[in-house]
JSON list of C-alpha atoms in Angstrom, two decimals:
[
{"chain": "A", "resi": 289, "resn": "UNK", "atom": "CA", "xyz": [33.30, 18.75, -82.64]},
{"chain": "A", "resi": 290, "resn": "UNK", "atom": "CA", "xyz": [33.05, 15.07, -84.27]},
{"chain": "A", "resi": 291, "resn": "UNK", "atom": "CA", "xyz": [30.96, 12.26, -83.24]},
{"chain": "A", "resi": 292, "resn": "UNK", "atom": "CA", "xyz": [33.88, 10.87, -81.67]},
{"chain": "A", "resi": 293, "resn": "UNK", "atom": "CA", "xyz": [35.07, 13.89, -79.55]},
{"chain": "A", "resi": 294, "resn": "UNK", "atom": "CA", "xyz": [31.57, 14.60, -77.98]},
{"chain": "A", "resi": 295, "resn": "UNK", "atom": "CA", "xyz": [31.17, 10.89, -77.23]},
{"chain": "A", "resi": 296, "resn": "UNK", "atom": "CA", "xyz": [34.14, 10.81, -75.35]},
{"chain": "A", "resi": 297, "resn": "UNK", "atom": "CA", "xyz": [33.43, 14.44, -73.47]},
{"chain": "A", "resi": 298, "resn": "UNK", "atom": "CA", "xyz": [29.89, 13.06, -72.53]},
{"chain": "A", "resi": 299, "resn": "UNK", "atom": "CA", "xyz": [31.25, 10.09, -71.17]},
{"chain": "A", "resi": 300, "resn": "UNK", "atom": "CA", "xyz": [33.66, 11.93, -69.24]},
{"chain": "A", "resi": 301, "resn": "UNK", "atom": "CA", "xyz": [30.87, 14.38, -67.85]},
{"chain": "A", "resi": 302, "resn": "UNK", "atom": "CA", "xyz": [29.42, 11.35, -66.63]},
{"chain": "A", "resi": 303, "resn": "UNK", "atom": "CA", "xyz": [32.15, 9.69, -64.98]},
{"chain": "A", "resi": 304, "resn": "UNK", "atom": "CA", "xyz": [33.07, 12.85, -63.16]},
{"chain": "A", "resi": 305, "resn": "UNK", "atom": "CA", "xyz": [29.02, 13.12, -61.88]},
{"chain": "A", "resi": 306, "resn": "UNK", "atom": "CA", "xyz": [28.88, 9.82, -60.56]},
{"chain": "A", "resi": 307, "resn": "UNK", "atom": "CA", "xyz": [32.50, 9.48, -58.95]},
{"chain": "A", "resi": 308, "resn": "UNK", "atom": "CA", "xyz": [30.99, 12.92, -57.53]},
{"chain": "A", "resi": 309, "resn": "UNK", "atom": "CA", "xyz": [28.48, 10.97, -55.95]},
{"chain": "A", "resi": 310, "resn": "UNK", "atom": "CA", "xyz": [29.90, 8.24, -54.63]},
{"chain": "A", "resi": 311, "resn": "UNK", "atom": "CA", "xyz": [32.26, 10.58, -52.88]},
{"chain": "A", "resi": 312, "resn": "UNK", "atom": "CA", "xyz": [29.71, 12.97, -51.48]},
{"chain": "A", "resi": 313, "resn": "UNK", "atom": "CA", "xyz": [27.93, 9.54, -50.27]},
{"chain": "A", "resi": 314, "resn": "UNK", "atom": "CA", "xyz": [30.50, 8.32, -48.82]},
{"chain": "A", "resi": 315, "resn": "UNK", "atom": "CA", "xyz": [31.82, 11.38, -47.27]},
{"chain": "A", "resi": 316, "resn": "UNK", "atom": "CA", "xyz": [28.11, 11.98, -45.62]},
{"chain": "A", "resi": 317, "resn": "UNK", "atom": "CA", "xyz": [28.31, 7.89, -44.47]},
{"chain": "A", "resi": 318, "resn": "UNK", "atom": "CA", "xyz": [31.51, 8.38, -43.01]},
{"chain": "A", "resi": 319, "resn": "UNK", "atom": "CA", "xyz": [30.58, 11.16, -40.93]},
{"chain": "A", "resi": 320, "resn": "UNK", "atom": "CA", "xyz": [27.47, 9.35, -39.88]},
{"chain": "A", "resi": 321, "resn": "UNK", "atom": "CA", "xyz": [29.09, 6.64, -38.59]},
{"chain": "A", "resi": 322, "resn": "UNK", "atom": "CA", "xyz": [32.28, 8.43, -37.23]},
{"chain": "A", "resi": 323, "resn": "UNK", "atom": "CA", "xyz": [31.09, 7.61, -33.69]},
{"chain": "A", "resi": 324, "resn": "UNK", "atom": "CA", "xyz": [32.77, 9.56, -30.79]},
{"chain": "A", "resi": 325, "resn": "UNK", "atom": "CA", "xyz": [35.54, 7.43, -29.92]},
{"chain": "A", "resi": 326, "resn": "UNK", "atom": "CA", "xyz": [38.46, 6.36, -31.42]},
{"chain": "A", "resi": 327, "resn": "UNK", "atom": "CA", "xyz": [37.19, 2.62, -32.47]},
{"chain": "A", "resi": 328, "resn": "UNK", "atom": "CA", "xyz": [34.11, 4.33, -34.22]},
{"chain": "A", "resi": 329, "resn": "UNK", "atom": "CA", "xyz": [36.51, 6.74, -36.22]},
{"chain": "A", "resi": 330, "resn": "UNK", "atom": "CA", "xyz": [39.69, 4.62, -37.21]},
{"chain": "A", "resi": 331, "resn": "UNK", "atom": "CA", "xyz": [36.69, 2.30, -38.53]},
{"chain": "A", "resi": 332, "resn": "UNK", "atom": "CA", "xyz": [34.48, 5.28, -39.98]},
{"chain": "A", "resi": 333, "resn": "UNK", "atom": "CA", "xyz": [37.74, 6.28, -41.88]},
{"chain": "A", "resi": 334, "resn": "UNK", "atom": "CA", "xyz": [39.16, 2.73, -43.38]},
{"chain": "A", "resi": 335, "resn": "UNK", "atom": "CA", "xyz": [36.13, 2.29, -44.66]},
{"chain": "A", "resi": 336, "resn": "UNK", "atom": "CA", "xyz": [35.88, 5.23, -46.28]},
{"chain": "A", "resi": 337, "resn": "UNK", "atom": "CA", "xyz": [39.40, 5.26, -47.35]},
{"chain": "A", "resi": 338, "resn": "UNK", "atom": "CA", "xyz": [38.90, 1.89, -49.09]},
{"chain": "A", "resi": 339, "resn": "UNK", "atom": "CA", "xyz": [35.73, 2.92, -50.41]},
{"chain": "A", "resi": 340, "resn": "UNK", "atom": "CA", "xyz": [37.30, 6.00, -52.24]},
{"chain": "A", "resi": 341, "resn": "UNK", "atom": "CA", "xyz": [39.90, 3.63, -53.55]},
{"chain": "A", "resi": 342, "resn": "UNK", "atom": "CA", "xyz": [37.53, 1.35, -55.32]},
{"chain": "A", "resi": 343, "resn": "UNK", "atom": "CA", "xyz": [35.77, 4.23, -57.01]},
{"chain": "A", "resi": 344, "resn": "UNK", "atom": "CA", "xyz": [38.90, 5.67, -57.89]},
{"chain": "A", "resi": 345, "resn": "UNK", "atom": "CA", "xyz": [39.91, 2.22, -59.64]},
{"chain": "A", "resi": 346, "resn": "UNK", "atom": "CA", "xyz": [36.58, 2.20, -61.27]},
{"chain": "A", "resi": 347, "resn": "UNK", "atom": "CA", "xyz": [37.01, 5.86, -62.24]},
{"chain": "A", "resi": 348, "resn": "UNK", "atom": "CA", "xyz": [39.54, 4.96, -64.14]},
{"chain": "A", "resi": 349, "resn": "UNK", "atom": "CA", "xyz": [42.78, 6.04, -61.64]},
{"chain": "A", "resi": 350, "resn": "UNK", "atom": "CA", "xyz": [45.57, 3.70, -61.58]},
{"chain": "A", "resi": 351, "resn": "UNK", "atom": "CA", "xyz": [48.54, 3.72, -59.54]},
{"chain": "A", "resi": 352, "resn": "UNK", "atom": "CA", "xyz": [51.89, 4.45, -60.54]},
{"chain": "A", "resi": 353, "resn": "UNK", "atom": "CA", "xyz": [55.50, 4.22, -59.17]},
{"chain": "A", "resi": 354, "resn": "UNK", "atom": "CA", "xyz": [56.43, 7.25, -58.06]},
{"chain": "A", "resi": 355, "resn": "UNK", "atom": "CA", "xyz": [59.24, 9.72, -59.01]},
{"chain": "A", "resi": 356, "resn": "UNK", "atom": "CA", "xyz": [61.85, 10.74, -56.85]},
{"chain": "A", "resi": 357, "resn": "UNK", "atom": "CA", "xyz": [61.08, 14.48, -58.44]},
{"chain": "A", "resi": 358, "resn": "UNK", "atom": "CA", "xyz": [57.23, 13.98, -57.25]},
{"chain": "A", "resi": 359, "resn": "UNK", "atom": "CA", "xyz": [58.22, 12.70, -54.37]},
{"chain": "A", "resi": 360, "resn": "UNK", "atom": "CA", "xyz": [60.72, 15.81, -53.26]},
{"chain": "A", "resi": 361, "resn": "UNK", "atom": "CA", "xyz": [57.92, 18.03, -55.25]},
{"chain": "A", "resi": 362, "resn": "UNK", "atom": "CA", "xyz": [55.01, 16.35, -52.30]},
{"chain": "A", "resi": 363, "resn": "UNK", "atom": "CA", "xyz": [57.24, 16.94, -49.22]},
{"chain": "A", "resi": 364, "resn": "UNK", "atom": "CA", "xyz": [57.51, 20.71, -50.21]},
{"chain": "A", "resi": 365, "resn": "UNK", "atom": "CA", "xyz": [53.91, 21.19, -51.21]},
{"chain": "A", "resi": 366, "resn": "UNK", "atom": "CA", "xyz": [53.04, 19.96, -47.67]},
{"chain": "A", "resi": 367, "resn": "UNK", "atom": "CA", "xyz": [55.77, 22.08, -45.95]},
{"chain": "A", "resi": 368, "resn": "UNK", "atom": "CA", "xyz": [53.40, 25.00, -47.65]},
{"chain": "A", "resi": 369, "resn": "UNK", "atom": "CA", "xyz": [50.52, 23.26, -46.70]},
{"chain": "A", "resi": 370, "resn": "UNK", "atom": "CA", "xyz": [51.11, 23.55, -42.56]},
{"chain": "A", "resi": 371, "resn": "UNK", "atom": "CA", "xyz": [53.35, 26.67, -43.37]},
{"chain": "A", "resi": 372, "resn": "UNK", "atom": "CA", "xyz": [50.21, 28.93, -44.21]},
{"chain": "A", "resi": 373, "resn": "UNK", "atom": "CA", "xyz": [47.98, 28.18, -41.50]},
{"chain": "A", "resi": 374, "resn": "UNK", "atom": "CA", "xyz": [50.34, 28.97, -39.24]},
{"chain": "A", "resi": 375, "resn": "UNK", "atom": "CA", "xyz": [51.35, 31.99, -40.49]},
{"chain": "A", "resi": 376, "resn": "UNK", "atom": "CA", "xyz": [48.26, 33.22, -41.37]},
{"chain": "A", "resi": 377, "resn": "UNK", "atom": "CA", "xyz": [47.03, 32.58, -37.58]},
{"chain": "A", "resi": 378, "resn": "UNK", "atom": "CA", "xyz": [44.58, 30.61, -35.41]},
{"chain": "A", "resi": 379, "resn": "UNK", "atom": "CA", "xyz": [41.91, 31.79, -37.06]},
{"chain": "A", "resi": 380, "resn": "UNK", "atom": "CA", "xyz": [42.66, 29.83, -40.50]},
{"chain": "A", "resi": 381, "resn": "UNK", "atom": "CA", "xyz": [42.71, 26.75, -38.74]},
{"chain": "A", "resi": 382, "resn": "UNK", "atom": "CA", "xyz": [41.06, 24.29, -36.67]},
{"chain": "A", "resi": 383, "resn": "UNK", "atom": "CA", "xyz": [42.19, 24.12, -33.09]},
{"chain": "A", "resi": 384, "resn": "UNK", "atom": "CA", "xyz": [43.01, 20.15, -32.86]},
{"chain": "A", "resi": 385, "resn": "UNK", "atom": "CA", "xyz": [45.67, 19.57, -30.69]},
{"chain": "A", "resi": 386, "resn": "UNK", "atom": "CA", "xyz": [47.43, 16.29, -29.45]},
{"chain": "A", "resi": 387, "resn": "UNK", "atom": "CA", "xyz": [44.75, 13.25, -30.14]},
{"chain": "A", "resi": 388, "resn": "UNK", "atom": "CA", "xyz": [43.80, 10.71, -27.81]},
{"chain": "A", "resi": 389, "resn": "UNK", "atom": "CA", "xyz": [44.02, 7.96, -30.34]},
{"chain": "A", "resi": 390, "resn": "UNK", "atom": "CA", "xyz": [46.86, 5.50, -30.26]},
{"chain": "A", "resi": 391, "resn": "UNK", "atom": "CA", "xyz": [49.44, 7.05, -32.72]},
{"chain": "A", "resi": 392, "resn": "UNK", "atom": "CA", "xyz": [50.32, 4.11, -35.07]},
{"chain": "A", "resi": 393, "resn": "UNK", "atom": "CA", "xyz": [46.76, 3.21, -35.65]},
{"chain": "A", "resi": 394, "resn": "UNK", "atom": "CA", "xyz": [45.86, 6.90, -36.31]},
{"chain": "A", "resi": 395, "resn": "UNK", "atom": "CA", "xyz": [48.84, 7.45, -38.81]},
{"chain": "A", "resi": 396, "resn": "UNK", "atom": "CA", "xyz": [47.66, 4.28, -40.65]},
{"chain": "A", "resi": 397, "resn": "UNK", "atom": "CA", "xyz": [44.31, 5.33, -40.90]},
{"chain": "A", "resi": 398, "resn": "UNK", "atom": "CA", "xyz": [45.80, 8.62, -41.86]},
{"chain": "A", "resi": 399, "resn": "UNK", "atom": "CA", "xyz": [47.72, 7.80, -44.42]},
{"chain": "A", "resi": 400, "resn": "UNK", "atom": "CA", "xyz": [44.73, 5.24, -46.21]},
{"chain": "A", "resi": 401, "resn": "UNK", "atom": "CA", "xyz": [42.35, 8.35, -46.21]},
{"chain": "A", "resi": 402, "resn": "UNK", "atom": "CA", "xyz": [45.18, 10.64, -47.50]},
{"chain": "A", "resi": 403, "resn": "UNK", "atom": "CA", "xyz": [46.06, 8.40, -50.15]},
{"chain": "A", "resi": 404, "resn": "UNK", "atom": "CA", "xyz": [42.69, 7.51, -51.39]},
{"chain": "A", "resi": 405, "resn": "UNK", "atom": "CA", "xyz": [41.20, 10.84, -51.26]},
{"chain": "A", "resi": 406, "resn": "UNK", "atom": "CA", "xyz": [44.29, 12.44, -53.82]},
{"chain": "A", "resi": 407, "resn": "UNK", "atom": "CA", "xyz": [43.53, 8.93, -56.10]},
{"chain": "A", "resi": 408, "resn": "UNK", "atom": "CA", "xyz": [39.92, 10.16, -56.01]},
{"chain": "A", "resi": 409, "resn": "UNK", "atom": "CA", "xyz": [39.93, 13.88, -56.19]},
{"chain": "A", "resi": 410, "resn": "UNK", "atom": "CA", "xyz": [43.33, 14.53, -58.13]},
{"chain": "A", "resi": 411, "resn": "UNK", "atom": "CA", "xyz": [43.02, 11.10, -59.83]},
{"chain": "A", "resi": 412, "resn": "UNK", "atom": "CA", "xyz": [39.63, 10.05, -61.07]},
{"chain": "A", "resi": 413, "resn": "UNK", "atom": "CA", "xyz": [37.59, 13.29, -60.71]},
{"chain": "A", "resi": 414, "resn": "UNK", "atom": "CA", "xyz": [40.48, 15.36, -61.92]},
{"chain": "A", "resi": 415, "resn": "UNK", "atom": "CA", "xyz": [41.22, 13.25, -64.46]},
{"chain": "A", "resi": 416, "resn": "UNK", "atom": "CA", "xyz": [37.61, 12.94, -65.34]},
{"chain": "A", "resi": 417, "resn": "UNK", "atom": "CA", "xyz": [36.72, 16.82, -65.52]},
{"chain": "A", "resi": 418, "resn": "UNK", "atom": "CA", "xyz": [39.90, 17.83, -67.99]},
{"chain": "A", "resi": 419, "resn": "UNK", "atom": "CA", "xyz": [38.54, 15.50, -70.52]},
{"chain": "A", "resi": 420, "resn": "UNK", "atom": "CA", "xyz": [34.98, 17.11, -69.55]},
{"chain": "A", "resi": 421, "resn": "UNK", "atom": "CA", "xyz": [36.24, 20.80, -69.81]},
{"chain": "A", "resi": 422, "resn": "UNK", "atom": "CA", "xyz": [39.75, 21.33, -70.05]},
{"chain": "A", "resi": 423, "resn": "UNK", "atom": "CA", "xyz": [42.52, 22.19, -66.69]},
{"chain": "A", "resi": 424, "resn": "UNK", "atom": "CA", "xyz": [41.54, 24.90, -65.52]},
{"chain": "A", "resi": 425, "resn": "UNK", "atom": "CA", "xyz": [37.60, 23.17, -64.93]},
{"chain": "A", "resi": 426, "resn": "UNK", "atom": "CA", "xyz": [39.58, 20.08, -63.49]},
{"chain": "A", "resi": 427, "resn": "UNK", "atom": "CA", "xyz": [41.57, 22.11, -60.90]},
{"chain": "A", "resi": 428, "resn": "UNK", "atom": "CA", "xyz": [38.06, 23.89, -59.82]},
{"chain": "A", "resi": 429, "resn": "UNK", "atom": "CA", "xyz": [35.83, 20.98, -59.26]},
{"chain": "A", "resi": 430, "resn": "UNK", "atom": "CA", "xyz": [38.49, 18.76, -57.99]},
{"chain": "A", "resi": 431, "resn": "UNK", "atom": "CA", "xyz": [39.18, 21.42, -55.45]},
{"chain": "A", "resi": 432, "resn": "UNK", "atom": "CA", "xyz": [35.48, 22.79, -54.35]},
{"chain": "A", "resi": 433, "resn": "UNK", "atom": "CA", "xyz": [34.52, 18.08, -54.20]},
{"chain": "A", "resi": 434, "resn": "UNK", "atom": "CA", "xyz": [37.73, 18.58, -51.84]},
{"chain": "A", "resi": 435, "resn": "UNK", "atom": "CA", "xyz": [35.97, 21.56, -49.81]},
{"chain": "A", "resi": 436, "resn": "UNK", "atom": "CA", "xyz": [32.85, 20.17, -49.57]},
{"chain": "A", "resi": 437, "resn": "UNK", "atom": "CA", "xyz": [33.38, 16.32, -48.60]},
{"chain": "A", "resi": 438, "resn": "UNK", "atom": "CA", "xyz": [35.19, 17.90, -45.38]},
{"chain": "A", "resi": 439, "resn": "UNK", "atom": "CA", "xyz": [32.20, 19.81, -44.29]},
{"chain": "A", "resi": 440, "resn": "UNK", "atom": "CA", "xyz": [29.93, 16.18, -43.20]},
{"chain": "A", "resi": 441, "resn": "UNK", "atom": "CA", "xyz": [32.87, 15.75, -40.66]},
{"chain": "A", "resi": 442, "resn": "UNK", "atom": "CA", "xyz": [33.85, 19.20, -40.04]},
{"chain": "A", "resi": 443, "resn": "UNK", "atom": "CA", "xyz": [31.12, 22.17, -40.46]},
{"chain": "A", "resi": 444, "resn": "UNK", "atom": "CA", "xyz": [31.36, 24.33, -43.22]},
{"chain": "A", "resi": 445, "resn": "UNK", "atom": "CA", "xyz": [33.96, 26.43, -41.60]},
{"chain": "A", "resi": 446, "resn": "UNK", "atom": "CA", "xyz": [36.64, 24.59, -42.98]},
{"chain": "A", "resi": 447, "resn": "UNK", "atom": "CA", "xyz": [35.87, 25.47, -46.70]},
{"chain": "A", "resi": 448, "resn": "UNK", "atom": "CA", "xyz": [38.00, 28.19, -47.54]},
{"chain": "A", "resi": 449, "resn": "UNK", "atom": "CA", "xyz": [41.08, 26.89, -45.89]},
{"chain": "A", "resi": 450, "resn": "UNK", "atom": "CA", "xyz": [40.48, 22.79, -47.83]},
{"chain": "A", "resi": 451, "resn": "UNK", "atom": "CA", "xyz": [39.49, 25.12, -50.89]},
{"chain": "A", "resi": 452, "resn": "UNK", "atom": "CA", "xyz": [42.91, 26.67, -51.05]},
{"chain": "A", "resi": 453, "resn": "UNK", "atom": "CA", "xyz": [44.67, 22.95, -50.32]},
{"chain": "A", "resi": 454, "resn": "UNK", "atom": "CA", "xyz": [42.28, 21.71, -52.95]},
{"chain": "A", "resi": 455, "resn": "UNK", "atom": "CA", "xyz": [44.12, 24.46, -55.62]},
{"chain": "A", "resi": 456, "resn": "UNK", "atom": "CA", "xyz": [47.26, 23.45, -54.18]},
{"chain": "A", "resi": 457, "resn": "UNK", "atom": "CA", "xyz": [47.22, 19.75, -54.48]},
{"chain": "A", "resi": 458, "resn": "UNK", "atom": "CA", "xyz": [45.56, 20.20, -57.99]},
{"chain": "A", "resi": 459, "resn": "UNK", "atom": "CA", "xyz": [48.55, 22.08, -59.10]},
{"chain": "A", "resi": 460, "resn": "UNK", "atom": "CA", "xyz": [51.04, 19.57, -57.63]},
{"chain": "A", "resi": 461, "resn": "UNK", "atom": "CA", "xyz": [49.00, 17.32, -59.90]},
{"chain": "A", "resi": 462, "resn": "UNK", "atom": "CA", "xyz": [49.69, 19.36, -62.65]},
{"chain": "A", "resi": 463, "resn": "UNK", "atom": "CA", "xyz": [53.22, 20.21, -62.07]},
{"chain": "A", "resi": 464, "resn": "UNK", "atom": "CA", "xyz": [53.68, 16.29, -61.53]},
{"chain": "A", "resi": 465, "resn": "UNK", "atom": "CA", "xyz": [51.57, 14.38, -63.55]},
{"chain": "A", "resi": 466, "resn": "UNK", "atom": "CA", "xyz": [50.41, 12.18, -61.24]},
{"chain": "A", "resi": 467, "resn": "UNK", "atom": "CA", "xyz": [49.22, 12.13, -57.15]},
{"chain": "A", "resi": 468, "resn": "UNK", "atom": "CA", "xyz": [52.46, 11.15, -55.61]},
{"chain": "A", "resi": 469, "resn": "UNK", "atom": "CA", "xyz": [53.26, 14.74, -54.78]},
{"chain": "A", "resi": 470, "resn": "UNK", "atom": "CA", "xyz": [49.80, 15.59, -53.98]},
{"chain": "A", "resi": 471, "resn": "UNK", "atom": "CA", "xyz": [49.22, 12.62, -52.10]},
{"chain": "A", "resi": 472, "resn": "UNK", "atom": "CA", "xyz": [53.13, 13.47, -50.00]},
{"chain": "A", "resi": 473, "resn": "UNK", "atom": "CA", "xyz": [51.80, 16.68, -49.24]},
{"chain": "A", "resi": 474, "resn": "UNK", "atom": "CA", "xyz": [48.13, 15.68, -47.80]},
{"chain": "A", "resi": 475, "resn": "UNK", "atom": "CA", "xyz": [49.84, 13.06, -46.11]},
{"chain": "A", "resi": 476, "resn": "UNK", "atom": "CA", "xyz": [52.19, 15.53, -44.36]},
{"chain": "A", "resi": 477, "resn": "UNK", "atom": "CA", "xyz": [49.49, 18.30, -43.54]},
{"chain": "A", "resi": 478, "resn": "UNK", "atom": "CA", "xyz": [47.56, 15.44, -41.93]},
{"chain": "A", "resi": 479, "resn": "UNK", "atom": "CA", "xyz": [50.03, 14.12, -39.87]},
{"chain": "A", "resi": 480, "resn": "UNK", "atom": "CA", "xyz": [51.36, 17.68, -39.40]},
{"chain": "A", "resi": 481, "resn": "UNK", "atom": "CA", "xyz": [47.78, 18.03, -36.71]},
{"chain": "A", "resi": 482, "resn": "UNK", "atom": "CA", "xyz": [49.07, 15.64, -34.28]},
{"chain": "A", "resi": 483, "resn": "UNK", "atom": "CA", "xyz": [51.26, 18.61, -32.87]},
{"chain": "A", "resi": 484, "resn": "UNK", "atom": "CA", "xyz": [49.41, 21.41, -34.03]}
]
């Protein structure tokens, strides 16, 4: 390994551990100051939204147009993502149910937290741990960061079920190149637990 090459892997170790941090900080803040009511949580979630978007940009993520392909690619991936729960039974999946929130507000707030967490976890950090350690490193720790921030907000029973997703949107990542179809296909699961 040159000079040059383990330079650029330390570097990258280190980007990974602190966007790691920011996001487990600001996953453990958000769940902090969720609140109980719907004010308290559409606020609780912007800000964390936005926050995950500025470390992504600092991370080194950057936004791209996305492909029609990637697009098409997402809205499958998501079909798969409510498809499995369902299948597999109550059991895999939290019972949520029609929300009290107003619906425009909470598909806004949605869609913020959706899109910044895929620029953060299958942008930056993924990004981030394939220089690190290679793909297969990337699609690990991107998905167990994905596992874990979810347990502040929603006990640790969720885990297995946002570890799968988190293997799942990794690979859209890597079938795609980039987080539109990863970000489609959180977007759609999300939305998809209004009705379920």
């Amino acid at each position: 390994m040159t000079a040059l090459t383990a330079s650029a892997t330390s570097s990258a170790w280190t980007r990974a551990a602190w966007l790691a941090a920011g996001l487990g900080a600001a996953a453990i803040a958000r769940s902090a100051f969720n609140g109980t009511g719907a004010a308290g949580a559409f606020l609780s979630g912007t800000t964390f939204g936005l926050t995950l978007l500025v470390l992504a940009l600092v991370g080194g993520w950057r936004p791209a147009t996305p492909r029609a392909g990637s697009l098409a690619v997402g809205v499958v991936g998501g079909l798969v993502l409510v498809a499995v729960p369902l299948l597999v039974g109550p059991a895999s999946r939290a019972v949520i149910g029609m929300r009290a929130e107003p619906f425009v507000a909470w598909v806004a707030v949605t869609a913020l937290v959706a899109t910044a967490e895929e620029a953060m976890l299958r942008g930056a950090i993924l990004s981030a741990l394939d220089e690190a350690g290679g793909p297969i490193l990337a699609v690990i720790g991107s998905s167990a960061a994905f596992a874990l921030m979810h347990v502040p907000l929603y006990g640790w029973g969720v885990v297995p079920i946002d570890l799968a997703a988190g293997v799942l949107l990794a690979g859209l990542r890597s079938l795609t190149g980039g987080t539109a179809a990863p970000t489609v296909a959180h977007l759609l699961a999300d939305l998809a637990t209004w009705w379920l």
